[in-house]
Short mmCIF file of C-alpha atoms in Angstrom, two decimals:
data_model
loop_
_atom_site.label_atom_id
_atom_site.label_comp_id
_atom_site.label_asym_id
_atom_site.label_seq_id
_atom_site.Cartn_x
_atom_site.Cartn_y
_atom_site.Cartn_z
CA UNK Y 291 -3.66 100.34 270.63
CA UNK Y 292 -5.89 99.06 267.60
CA UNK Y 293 -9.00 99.10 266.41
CA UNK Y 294 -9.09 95.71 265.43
CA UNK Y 295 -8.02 94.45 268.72
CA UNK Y 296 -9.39 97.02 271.37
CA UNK Y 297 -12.95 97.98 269.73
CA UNK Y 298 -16.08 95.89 270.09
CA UNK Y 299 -16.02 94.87 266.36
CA UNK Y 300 -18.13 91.68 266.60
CA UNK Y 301 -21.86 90.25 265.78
CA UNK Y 302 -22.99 91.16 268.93
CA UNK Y 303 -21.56 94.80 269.21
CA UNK Y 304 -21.86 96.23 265.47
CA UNK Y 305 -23.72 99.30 266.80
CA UNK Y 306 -20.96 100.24 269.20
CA UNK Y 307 -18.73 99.43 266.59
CA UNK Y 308 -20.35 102.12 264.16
CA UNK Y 309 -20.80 104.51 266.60
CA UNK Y 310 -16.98 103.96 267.68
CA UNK Y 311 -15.87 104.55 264.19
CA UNK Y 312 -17.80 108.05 264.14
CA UNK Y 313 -16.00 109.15 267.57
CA UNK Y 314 -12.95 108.46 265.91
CA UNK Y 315 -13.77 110.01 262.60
CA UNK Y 316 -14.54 113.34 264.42
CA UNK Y 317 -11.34 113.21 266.32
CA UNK Y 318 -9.40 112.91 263.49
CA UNK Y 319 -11.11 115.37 261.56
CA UNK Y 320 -10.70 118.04 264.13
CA UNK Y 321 -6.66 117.84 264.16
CA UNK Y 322 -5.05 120.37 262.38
CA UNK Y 323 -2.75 119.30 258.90
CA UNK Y 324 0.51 121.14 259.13
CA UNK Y 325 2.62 118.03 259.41
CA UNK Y 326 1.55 114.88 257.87
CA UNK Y 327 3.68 112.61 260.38
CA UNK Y 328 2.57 114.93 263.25
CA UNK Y 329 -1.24 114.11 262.26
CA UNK Y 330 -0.52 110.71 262.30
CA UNK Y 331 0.84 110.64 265.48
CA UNK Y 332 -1.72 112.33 266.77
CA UNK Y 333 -4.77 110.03 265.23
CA UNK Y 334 -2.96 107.03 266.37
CA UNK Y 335 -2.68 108.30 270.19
CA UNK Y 336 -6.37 109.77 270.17
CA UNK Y 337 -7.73 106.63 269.07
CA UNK Y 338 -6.11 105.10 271.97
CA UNK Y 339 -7.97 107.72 274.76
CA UNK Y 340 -10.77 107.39 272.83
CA UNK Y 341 -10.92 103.40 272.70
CA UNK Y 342 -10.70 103.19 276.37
CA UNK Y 343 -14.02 105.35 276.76
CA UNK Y 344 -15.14 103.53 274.66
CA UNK Y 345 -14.67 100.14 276.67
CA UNK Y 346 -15.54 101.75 279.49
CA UNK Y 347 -18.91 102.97 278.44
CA UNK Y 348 -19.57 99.84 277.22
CA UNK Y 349 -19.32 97.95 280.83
CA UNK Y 350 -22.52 98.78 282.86
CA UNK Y 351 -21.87 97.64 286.51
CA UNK Y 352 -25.99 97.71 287.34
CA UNK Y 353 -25.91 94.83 284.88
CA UNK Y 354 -27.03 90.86 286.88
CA UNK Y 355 -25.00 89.52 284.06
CA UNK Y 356 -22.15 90.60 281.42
CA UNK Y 357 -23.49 91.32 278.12
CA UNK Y 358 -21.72 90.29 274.86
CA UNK Y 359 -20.82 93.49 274.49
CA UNK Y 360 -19.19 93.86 277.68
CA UNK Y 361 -17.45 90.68 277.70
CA UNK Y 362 -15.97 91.25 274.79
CA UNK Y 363 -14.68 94.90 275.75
CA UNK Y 364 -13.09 93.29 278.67
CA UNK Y 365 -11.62 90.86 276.17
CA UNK Y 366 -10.27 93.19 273.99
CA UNK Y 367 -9.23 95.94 277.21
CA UNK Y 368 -6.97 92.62 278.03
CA UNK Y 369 -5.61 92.67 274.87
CA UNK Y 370 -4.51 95.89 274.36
CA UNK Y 371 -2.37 95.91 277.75
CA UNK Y 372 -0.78 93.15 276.69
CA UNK Y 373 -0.28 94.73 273.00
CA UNK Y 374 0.46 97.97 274.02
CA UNK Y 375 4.47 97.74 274.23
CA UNK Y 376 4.39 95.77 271.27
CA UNK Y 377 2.64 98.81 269.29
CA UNK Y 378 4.80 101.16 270.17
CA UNK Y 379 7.70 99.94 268.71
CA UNK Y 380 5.47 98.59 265.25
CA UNK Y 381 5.92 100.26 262.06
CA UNK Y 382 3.70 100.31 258.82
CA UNK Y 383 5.36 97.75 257.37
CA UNK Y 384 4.87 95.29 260.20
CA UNK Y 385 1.50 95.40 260.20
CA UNK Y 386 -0.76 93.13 258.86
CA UNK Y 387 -3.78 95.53 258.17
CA UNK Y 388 -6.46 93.00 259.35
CA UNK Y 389 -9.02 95.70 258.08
CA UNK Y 390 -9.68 99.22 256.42
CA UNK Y 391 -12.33 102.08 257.13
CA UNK Y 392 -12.77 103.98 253.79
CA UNK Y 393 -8.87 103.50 252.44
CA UNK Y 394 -7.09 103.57 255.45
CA UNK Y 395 -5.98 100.73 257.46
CA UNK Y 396 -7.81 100.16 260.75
CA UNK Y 397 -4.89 98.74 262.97
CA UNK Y 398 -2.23 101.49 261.91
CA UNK Y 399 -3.67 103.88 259.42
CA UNK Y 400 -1.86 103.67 256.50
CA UNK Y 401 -4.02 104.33 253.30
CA UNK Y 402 -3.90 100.88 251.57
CA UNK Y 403 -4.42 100.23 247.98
CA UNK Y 404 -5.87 97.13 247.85
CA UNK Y 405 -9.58 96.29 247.45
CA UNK Y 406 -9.78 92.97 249.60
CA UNK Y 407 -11.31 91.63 252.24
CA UNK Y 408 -15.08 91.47 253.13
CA UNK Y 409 -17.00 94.63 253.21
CA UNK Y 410 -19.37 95.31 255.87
CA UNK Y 411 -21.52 98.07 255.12
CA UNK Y 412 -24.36 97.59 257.15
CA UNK Y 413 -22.10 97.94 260.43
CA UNK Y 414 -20.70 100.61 259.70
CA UNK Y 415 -20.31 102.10 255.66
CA UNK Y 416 -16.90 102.12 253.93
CA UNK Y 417 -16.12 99.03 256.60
CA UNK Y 418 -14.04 96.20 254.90
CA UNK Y 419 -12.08 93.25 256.76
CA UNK Y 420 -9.35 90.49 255.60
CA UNK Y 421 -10.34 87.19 256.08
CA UNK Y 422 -8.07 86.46 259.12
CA UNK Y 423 -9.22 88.72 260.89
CA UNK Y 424 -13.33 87.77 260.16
CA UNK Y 425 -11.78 84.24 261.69
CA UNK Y 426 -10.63 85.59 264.97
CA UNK Y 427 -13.87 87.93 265.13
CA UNK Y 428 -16.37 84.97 264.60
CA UNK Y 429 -14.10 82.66 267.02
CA UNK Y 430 -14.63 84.87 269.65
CA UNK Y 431 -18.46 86.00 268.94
CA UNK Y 432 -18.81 82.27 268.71
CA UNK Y 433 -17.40 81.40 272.15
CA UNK Y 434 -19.35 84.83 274.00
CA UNK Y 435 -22.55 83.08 272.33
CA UNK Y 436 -21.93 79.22 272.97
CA UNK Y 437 -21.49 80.66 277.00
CA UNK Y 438 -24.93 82.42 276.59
CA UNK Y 439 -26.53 79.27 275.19
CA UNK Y 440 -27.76 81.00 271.60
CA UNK Y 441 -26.88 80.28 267.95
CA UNK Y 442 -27.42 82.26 264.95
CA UNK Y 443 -30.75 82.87 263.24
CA UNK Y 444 -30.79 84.40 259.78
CA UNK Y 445 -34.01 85.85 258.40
CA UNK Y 446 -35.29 86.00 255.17
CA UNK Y 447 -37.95 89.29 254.74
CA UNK Y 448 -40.54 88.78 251.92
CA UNK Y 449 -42.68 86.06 251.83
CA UNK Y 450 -40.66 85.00 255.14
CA UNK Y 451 -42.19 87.41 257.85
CA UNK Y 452 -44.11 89.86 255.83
CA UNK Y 453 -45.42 90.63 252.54
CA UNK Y 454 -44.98 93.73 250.38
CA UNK Y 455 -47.05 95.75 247.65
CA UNK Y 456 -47.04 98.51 245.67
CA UNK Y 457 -50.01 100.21 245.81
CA UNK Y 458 -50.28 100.74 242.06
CA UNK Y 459 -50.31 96.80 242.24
CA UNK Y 460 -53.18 96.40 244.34
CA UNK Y 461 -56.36 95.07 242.71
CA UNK Y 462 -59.67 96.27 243.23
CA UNK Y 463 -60.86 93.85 245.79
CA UNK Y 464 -58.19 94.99 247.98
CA UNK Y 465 -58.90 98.43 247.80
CA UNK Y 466 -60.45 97.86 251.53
CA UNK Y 467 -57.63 97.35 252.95
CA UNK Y 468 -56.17 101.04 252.58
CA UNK Y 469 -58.57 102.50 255.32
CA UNK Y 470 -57.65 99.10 257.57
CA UNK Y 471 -54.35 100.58 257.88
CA UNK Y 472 -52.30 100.52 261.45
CA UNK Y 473 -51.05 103.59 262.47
CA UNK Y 474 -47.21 104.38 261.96
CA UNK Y 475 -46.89 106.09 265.35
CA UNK Y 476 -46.87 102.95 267.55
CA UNK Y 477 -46.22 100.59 264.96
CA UNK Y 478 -45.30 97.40 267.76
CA UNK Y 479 -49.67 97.02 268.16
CA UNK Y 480 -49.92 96.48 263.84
CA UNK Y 481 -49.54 93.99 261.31
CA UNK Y 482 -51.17 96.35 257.95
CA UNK Y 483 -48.66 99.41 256.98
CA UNK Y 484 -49.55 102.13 254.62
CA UNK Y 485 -45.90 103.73 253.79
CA UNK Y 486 -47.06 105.81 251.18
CA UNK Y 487 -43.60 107.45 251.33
CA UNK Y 488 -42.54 104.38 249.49
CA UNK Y 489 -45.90 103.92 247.81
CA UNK Y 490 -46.09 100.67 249.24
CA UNK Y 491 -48.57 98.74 251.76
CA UNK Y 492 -47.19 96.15 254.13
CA UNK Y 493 -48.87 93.03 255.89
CA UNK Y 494 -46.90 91.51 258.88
CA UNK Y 495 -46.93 87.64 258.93
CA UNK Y 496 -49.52 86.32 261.48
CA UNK Y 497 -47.41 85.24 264.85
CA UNK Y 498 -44.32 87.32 263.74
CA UNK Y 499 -43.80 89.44 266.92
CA UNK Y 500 -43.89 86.44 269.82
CA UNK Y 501 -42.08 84.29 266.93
CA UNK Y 502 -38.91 87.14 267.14
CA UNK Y 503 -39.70 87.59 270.72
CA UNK Y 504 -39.07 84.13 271.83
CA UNK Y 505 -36.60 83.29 268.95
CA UNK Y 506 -34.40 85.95 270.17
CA UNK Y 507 -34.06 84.64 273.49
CA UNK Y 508 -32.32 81.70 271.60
CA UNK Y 509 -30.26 83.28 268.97
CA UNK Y 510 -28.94 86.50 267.37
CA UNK Y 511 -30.73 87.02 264.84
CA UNK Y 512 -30.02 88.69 261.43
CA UNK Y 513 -32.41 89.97 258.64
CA UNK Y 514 -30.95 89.34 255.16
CA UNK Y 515 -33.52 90.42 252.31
CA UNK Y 516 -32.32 90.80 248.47
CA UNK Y 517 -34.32 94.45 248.62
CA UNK Y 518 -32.63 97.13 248.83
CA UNK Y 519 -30.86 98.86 251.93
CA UNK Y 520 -33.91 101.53 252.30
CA UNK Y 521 -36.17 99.05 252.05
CA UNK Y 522 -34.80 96.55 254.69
CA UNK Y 523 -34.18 99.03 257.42
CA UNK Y 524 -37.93 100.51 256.77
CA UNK Y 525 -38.91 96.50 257.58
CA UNK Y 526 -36.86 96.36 260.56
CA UNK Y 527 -38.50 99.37 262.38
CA UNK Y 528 -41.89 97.73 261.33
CA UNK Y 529 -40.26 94.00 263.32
CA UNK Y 530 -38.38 95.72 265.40
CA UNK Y 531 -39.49 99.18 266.35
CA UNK Y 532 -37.50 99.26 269.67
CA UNK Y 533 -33.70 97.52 268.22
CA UNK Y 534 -33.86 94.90 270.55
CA UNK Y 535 -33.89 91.42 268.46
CA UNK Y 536 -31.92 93.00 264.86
CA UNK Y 537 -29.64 96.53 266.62
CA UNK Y 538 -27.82 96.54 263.23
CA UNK Y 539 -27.59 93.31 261.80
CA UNK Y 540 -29.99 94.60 258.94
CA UNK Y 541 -28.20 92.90 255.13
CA UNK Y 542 -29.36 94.12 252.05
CA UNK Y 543 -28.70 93.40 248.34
CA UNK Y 544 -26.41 96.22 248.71
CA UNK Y 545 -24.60 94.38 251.52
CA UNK Y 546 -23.98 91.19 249.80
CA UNK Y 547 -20.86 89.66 247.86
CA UNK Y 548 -22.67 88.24 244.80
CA UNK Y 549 -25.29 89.13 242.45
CA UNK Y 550 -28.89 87.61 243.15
CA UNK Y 551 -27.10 85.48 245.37
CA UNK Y 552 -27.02 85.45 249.56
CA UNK Y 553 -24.21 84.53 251.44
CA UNK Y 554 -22.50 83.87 254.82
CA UNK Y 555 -19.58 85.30 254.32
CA UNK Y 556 -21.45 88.85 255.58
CA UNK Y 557 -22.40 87.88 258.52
CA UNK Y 558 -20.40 87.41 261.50
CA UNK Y 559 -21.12 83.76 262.68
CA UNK Y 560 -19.50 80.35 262.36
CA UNK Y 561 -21.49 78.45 259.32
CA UNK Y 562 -21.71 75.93 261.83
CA UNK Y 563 -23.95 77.53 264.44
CA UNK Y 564 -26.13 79.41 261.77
CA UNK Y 565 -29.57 78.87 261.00
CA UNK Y 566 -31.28 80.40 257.83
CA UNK Y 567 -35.25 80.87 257.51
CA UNK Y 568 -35.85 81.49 253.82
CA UNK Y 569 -38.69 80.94 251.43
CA UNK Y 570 -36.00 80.65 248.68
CA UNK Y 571 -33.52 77.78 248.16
CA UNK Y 572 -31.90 79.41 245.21
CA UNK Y 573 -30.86 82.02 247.12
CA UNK Y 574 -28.66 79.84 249.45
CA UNK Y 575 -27.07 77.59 247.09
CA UNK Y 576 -23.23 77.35 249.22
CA UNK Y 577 -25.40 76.93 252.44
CA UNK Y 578 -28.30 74.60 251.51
CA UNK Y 579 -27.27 73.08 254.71
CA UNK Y 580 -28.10 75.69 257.16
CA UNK Y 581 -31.07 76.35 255.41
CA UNK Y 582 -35.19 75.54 256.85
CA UNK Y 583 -37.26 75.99 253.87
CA UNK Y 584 -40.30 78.67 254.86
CA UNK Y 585 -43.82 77.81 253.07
CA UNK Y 586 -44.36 81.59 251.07
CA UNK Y 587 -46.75 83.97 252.79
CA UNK Y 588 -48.95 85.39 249.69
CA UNK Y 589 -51.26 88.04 251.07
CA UNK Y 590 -51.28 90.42 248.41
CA UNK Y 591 -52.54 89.04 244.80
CA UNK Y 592 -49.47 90.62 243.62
CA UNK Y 593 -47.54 88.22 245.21
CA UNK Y 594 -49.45 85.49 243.94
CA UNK Y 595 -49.31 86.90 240.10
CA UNK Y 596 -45.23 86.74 241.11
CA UNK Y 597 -44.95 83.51 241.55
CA UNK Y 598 -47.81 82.28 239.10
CA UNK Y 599 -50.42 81.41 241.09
CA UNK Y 600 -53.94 82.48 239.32
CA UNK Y 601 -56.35 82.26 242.47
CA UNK Y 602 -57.60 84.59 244.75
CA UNK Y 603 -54.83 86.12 246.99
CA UNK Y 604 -55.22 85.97 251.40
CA UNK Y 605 -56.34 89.41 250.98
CA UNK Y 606 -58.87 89.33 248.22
CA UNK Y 607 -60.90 86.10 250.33
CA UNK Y 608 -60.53 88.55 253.63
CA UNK Y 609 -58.70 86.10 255.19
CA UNK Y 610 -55.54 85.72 256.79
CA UNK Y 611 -52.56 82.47 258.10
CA UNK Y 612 -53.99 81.24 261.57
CA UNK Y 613 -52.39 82.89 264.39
CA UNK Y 614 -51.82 80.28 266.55
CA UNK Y 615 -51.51 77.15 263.68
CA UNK Y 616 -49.88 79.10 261.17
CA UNK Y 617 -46.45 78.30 259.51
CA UNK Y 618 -44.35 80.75 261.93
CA UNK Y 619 -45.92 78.77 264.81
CA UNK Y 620 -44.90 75.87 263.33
CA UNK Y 621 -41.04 76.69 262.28
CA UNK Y 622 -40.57 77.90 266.25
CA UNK Y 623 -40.68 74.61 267.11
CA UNK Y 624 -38.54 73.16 265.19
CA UNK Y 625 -36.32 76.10 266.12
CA UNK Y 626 -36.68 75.36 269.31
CA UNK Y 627 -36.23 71.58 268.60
CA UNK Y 628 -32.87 72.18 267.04
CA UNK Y 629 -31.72 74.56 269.52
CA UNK Y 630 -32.40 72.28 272.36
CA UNK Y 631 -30.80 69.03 270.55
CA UNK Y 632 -27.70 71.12 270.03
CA UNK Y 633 -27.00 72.48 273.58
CA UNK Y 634 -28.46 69.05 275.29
CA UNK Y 635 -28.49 66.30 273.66
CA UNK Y 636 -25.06 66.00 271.55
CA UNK Y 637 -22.13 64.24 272.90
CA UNK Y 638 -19.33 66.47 271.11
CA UNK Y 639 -17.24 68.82 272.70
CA UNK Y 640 -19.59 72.22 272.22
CA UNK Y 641 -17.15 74.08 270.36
CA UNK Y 642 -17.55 71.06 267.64
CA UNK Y 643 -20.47 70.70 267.32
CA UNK Y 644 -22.77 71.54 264.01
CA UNK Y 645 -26.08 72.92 263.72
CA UNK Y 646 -26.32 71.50 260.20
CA UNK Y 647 -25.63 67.68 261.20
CA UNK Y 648 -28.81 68.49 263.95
CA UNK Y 649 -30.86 70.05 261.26
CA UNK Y 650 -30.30 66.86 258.46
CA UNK Y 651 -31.14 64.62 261.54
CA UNK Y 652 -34.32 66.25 262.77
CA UNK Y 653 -35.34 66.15 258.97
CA UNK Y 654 -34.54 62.54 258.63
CA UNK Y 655 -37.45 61.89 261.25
CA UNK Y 656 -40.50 62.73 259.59
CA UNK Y 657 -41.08 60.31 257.03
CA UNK Y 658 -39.19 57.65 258.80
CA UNK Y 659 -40.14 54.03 257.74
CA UNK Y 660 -41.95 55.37 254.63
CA UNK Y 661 -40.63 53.14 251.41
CA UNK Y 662 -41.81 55.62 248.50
CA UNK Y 663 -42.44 54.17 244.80
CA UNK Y 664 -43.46 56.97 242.29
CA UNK Y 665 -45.54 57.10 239.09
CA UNK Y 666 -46.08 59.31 236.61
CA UNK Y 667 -44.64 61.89 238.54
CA UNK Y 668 -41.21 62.39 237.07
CA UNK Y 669 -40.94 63.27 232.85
CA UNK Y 670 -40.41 60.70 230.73
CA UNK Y 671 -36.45 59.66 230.35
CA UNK Y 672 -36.07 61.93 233.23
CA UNK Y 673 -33.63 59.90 236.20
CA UNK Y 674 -35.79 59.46 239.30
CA UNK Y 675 -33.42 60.02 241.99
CA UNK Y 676 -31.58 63.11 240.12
CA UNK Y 677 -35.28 64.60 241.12
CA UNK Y 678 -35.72 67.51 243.41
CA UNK Y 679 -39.23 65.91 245.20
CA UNK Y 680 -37.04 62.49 245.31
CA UNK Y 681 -34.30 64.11 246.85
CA UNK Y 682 -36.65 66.01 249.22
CA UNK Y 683 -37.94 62.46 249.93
CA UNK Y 684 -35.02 61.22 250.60
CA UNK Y 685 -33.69 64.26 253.25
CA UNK Y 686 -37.08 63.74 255.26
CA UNK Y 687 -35.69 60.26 256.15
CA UNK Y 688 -38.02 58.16 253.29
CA UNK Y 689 -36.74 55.31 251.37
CA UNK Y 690 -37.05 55.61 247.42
CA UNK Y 691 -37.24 52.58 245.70
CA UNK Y 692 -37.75 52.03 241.57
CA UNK Y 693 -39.70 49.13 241.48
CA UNK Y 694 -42.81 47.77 243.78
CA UNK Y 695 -42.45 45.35 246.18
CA UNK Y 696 -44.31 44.44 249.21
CA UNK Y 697 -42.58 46.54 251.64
CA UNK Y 698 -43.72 49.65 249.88
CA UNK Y 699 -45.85 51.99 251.91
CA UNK Y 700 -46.53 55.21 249.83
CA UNK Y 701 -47.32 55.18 245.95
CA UNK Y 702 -46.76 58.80 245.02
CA UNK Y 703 -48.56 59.49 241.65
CA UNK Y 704 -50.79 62.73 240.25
CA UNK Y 705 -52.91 60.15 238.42
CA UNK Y 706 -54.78 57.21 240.10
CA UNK Y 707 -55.17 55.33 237.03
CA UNK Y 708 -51.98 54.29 236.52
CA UNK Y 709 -50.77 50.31 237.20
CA UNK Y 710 -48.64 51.41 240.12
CA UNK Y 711 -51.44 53.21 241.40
CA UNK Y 712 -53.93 50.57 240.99
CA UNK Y 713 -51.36 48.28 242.58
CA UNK Y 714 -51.67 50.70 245.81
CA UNK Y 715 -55.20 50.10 246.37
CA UNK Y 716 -55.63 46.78 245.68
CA UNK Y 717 -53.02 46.17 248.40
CA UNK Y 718 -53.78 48.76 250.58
CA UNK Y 719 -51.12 50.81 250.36
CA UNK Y 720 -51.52 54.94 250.74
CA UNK Y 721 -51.93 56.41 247.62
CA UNK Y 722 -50.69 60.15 247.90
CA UNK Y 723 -50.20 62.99 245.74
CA UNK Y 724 -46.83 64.38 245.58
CA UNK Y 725 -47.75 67.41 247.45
CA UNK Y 726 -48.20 64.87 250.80
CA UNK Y 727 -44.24 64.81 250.47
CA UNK Y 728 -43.64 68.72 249.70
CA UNK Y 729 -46.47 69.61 252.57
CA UNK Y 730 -43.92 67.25 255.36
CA UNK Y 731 -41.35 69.31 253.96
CA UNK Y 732 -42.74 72.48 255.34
CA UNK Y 733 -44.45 71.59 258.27
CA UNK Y 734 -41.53 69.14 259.41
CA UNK Y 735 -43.93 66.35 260.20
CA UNK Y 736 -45.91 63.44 258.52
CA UNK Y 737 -49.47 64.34 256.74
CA UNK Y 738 -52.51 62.81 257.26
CA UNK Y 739 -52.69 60.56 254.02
CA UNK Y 740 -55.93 61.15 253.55
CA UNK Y 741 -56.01 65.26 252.97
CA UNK Y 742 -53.36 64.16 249.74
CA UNK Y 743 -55.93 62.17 247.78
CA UNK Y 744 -54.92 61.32 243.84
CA UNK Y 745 -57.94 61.91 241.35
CA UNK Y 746 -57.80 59.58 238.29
CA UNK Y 747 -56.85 61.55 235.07
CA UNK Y 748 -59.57 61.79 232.53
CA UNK Y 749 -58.70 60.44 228.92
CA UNK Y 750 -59.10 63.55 226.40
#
């Protein structure tokens, strides 16, 4: 039998995965060494009693309906009695070492050399697999999850869902907050976290825990933060103090393939049923795609100093994102939007079908019918439609156009001076500050004109 084709090594089963690999750790450990081919022998038939508990712990008959988990064991139990002659008679050099725990190859245990594959620490350390065999894995996750009517959700961490301090950072109006503190003990009633362990205070996002709740009854969702691995799985007790929306999908920094850079290629979902909520575009650049841009959640003024902001943070005005208007509200929707245009409303075949084609399309609705004509927005020399707000524009469904003309709706300028500007009131045309286009971009709807209104620029 192998591990590769017998254990529960998918998305939706890491934990038993991990907890798999430490059953058969300790029975290999335990054997004695006289004989090196004896000791082999021996691992290879104890993984095979111990994969079968295995599967069979996994199936709970007092379960209404099969788990993942469970239909996948069954899978894999299906397998390996078709497999199991084959095995027998397979050497070492037949196999094709789909994967390796430490240096040892998963399928028949030889200790390989080579440092390939995809490592996947966070399911289980020293965890690596070859790229054929992350195919078949994510085919069949991908099928188990289609049946249960979910996609995946990846989710970014700071500035995403919470925000983070150190309390040496704190300035002294938020000195408050430190006896506002929720208690660690029964963290699932808090949003404000002193970890003083870490020397850090944390704020939950307004809306977080019914935006997981429901989101996870419509996905599996991952958390993928560039922090460290201590500080992500602190976070996910805070989100997820009982294991039920993240079990281990927890990615790290530490996890990842490339420097300052996150990627898919760690997490065990087809790109084309994978979501991303991030408040960082840079961070995605192979899966721009896939990716709903999250408006930053600056509580602390630390934060704010970050990312240059020189105002007074959420925290220093005692205030706080609305709880039931605020942008995690908003983003469910459209979660919910795109999960409900994928599963009912597409013609393909299901297995074809791509989240990413329903996400540009969704997009493409909210500034419908606007014809856009900017001034003074874009440096001098600089091409206009090589422009990140143009291009925004443009993937919001708008129509950019050079040159005025009658159709034009929207005259996007920072300075109401300007002839193009002029040329917007005189004909009554809105007159909007670019920020009307990058405030549709994070809300996913039109703006009321009027809140965007362009001041004329005063003449030194």
């Amino acid at each position: 039998m192998s591990l590769v084709t017998d254990s529960p090594v998918h998305s939706s089963s890491s934990d038993d995965f991990a907890a798999f690999l430490d059953a058969s750790l300790d029975s290999a450990s335990s054997e004695e060494a006289e004989d090196p081919n004896q000791v082999e022998t021996q691992r290879v038939k104890r993984r095979k009693v111990d994969n079968m508990e295995n599967i069979e712990e996994l199936q709970d008959p007092t379960s209404l309906a099969p788990s993942l988990e469970q239909t996948a064991a069954k899978s894999w139990e299906r397998q390996h009695q078709t497999n199991l002659s084959e095995e027998a008679s397979m050497t070492k050099d037949a196999c094709t070492h789909p994967g390796s725990f430490g240096e040892m190859c998963i399928l028949c245990g030889q200790r390989l050399d080579a440092d390939s594959g995809v490592t996947f620490g966070y399911i289980h350390k020293g965890l690596r697999l070859e790229n054929d065999e992350i195919v078949r894995l994510r085919n069949t996750d991908m099928k188990n999850l289609l049946r249960h009517k979910k996609l995946y959700l990846v989710l970014d961490l700071d500035h995403t869902l919470l925000n983070s301090t150190q309390l040496i950072h704190m300035s002294p109006q938020e000195e408050y907050l430190k006896s506002q503190t929720d208690s660690l003990q029964d963290v699932s009633k808090g949003s404000l976290f002193m970890l003083s362990f870490m020397h850090m205070m944390t704020k939950l996002r307004p809306f977080v825990r019914a935006f997981l709740k429901e989101a996870s009854e419509l996905f599996e969702m991952y958390i993928y933060t560039m922090g460290d691995r201590a500080y992500a799985l602190e976070m996910a007790k805070l989100l997820d103090p009982q294991r039920e929306y993240f079990s281990s999908r927890v990615i790290s920094r530490d996890d990842g393939t490339h420097r300052h850079q996150k990627g898919l290629d760690v997490v065990l979902g087809q790109e084309s049923a994978v979501l991303i909520l991030d408040d960082t575009e840079n961070a995605w650049t192979k899966h721009k795609d896939n990716l709903i841009l999250m408006e930053r959640y600056h509580f602390f003024a630390s934060s704010c100093h970050q990312f240059g902001f020189n105002c007074k943070s959420l925290s220093e005005l005692k205030n706080d994102e609305s709880e039931t208007d605020g942008a995690l509200v908003t983003i469910l929707k459209v979660l919910k939007r795109v999960h409900g245009m994928f599963f009912d409303e597409l013609e393909e075949n299901l297995v074809d079908r791509d989240v990413r084609q329903v996400l540009k399309t969704i997009r493409k609705e909210v500034l419908k019918g606007c014809k856009l004509v900017f001034s003074r927005v874009f440096p001098t020399g600089f091409q206009a439609d090589n422009h990140l707000l143009w291009k925004m524009a443009e993937g919001l469904g708008a129509t950019c156009l050079k040159e005025l003309d009658p159709s034009v709706t929207h005259v996007v300028s920072t300075d109401a001076g300007t002839e193009k500007s002029r040329w917007a009131v005189k004909h009554k045309k809105f007159l909007v500050h670019p920020q009307w286009i990058e405030a549709a971009n994070y809300l996913w709807q039109k703006q009321p004109e009027e809140n965007f209104i362009v001041n004329q620029t005063k003449n030194p």
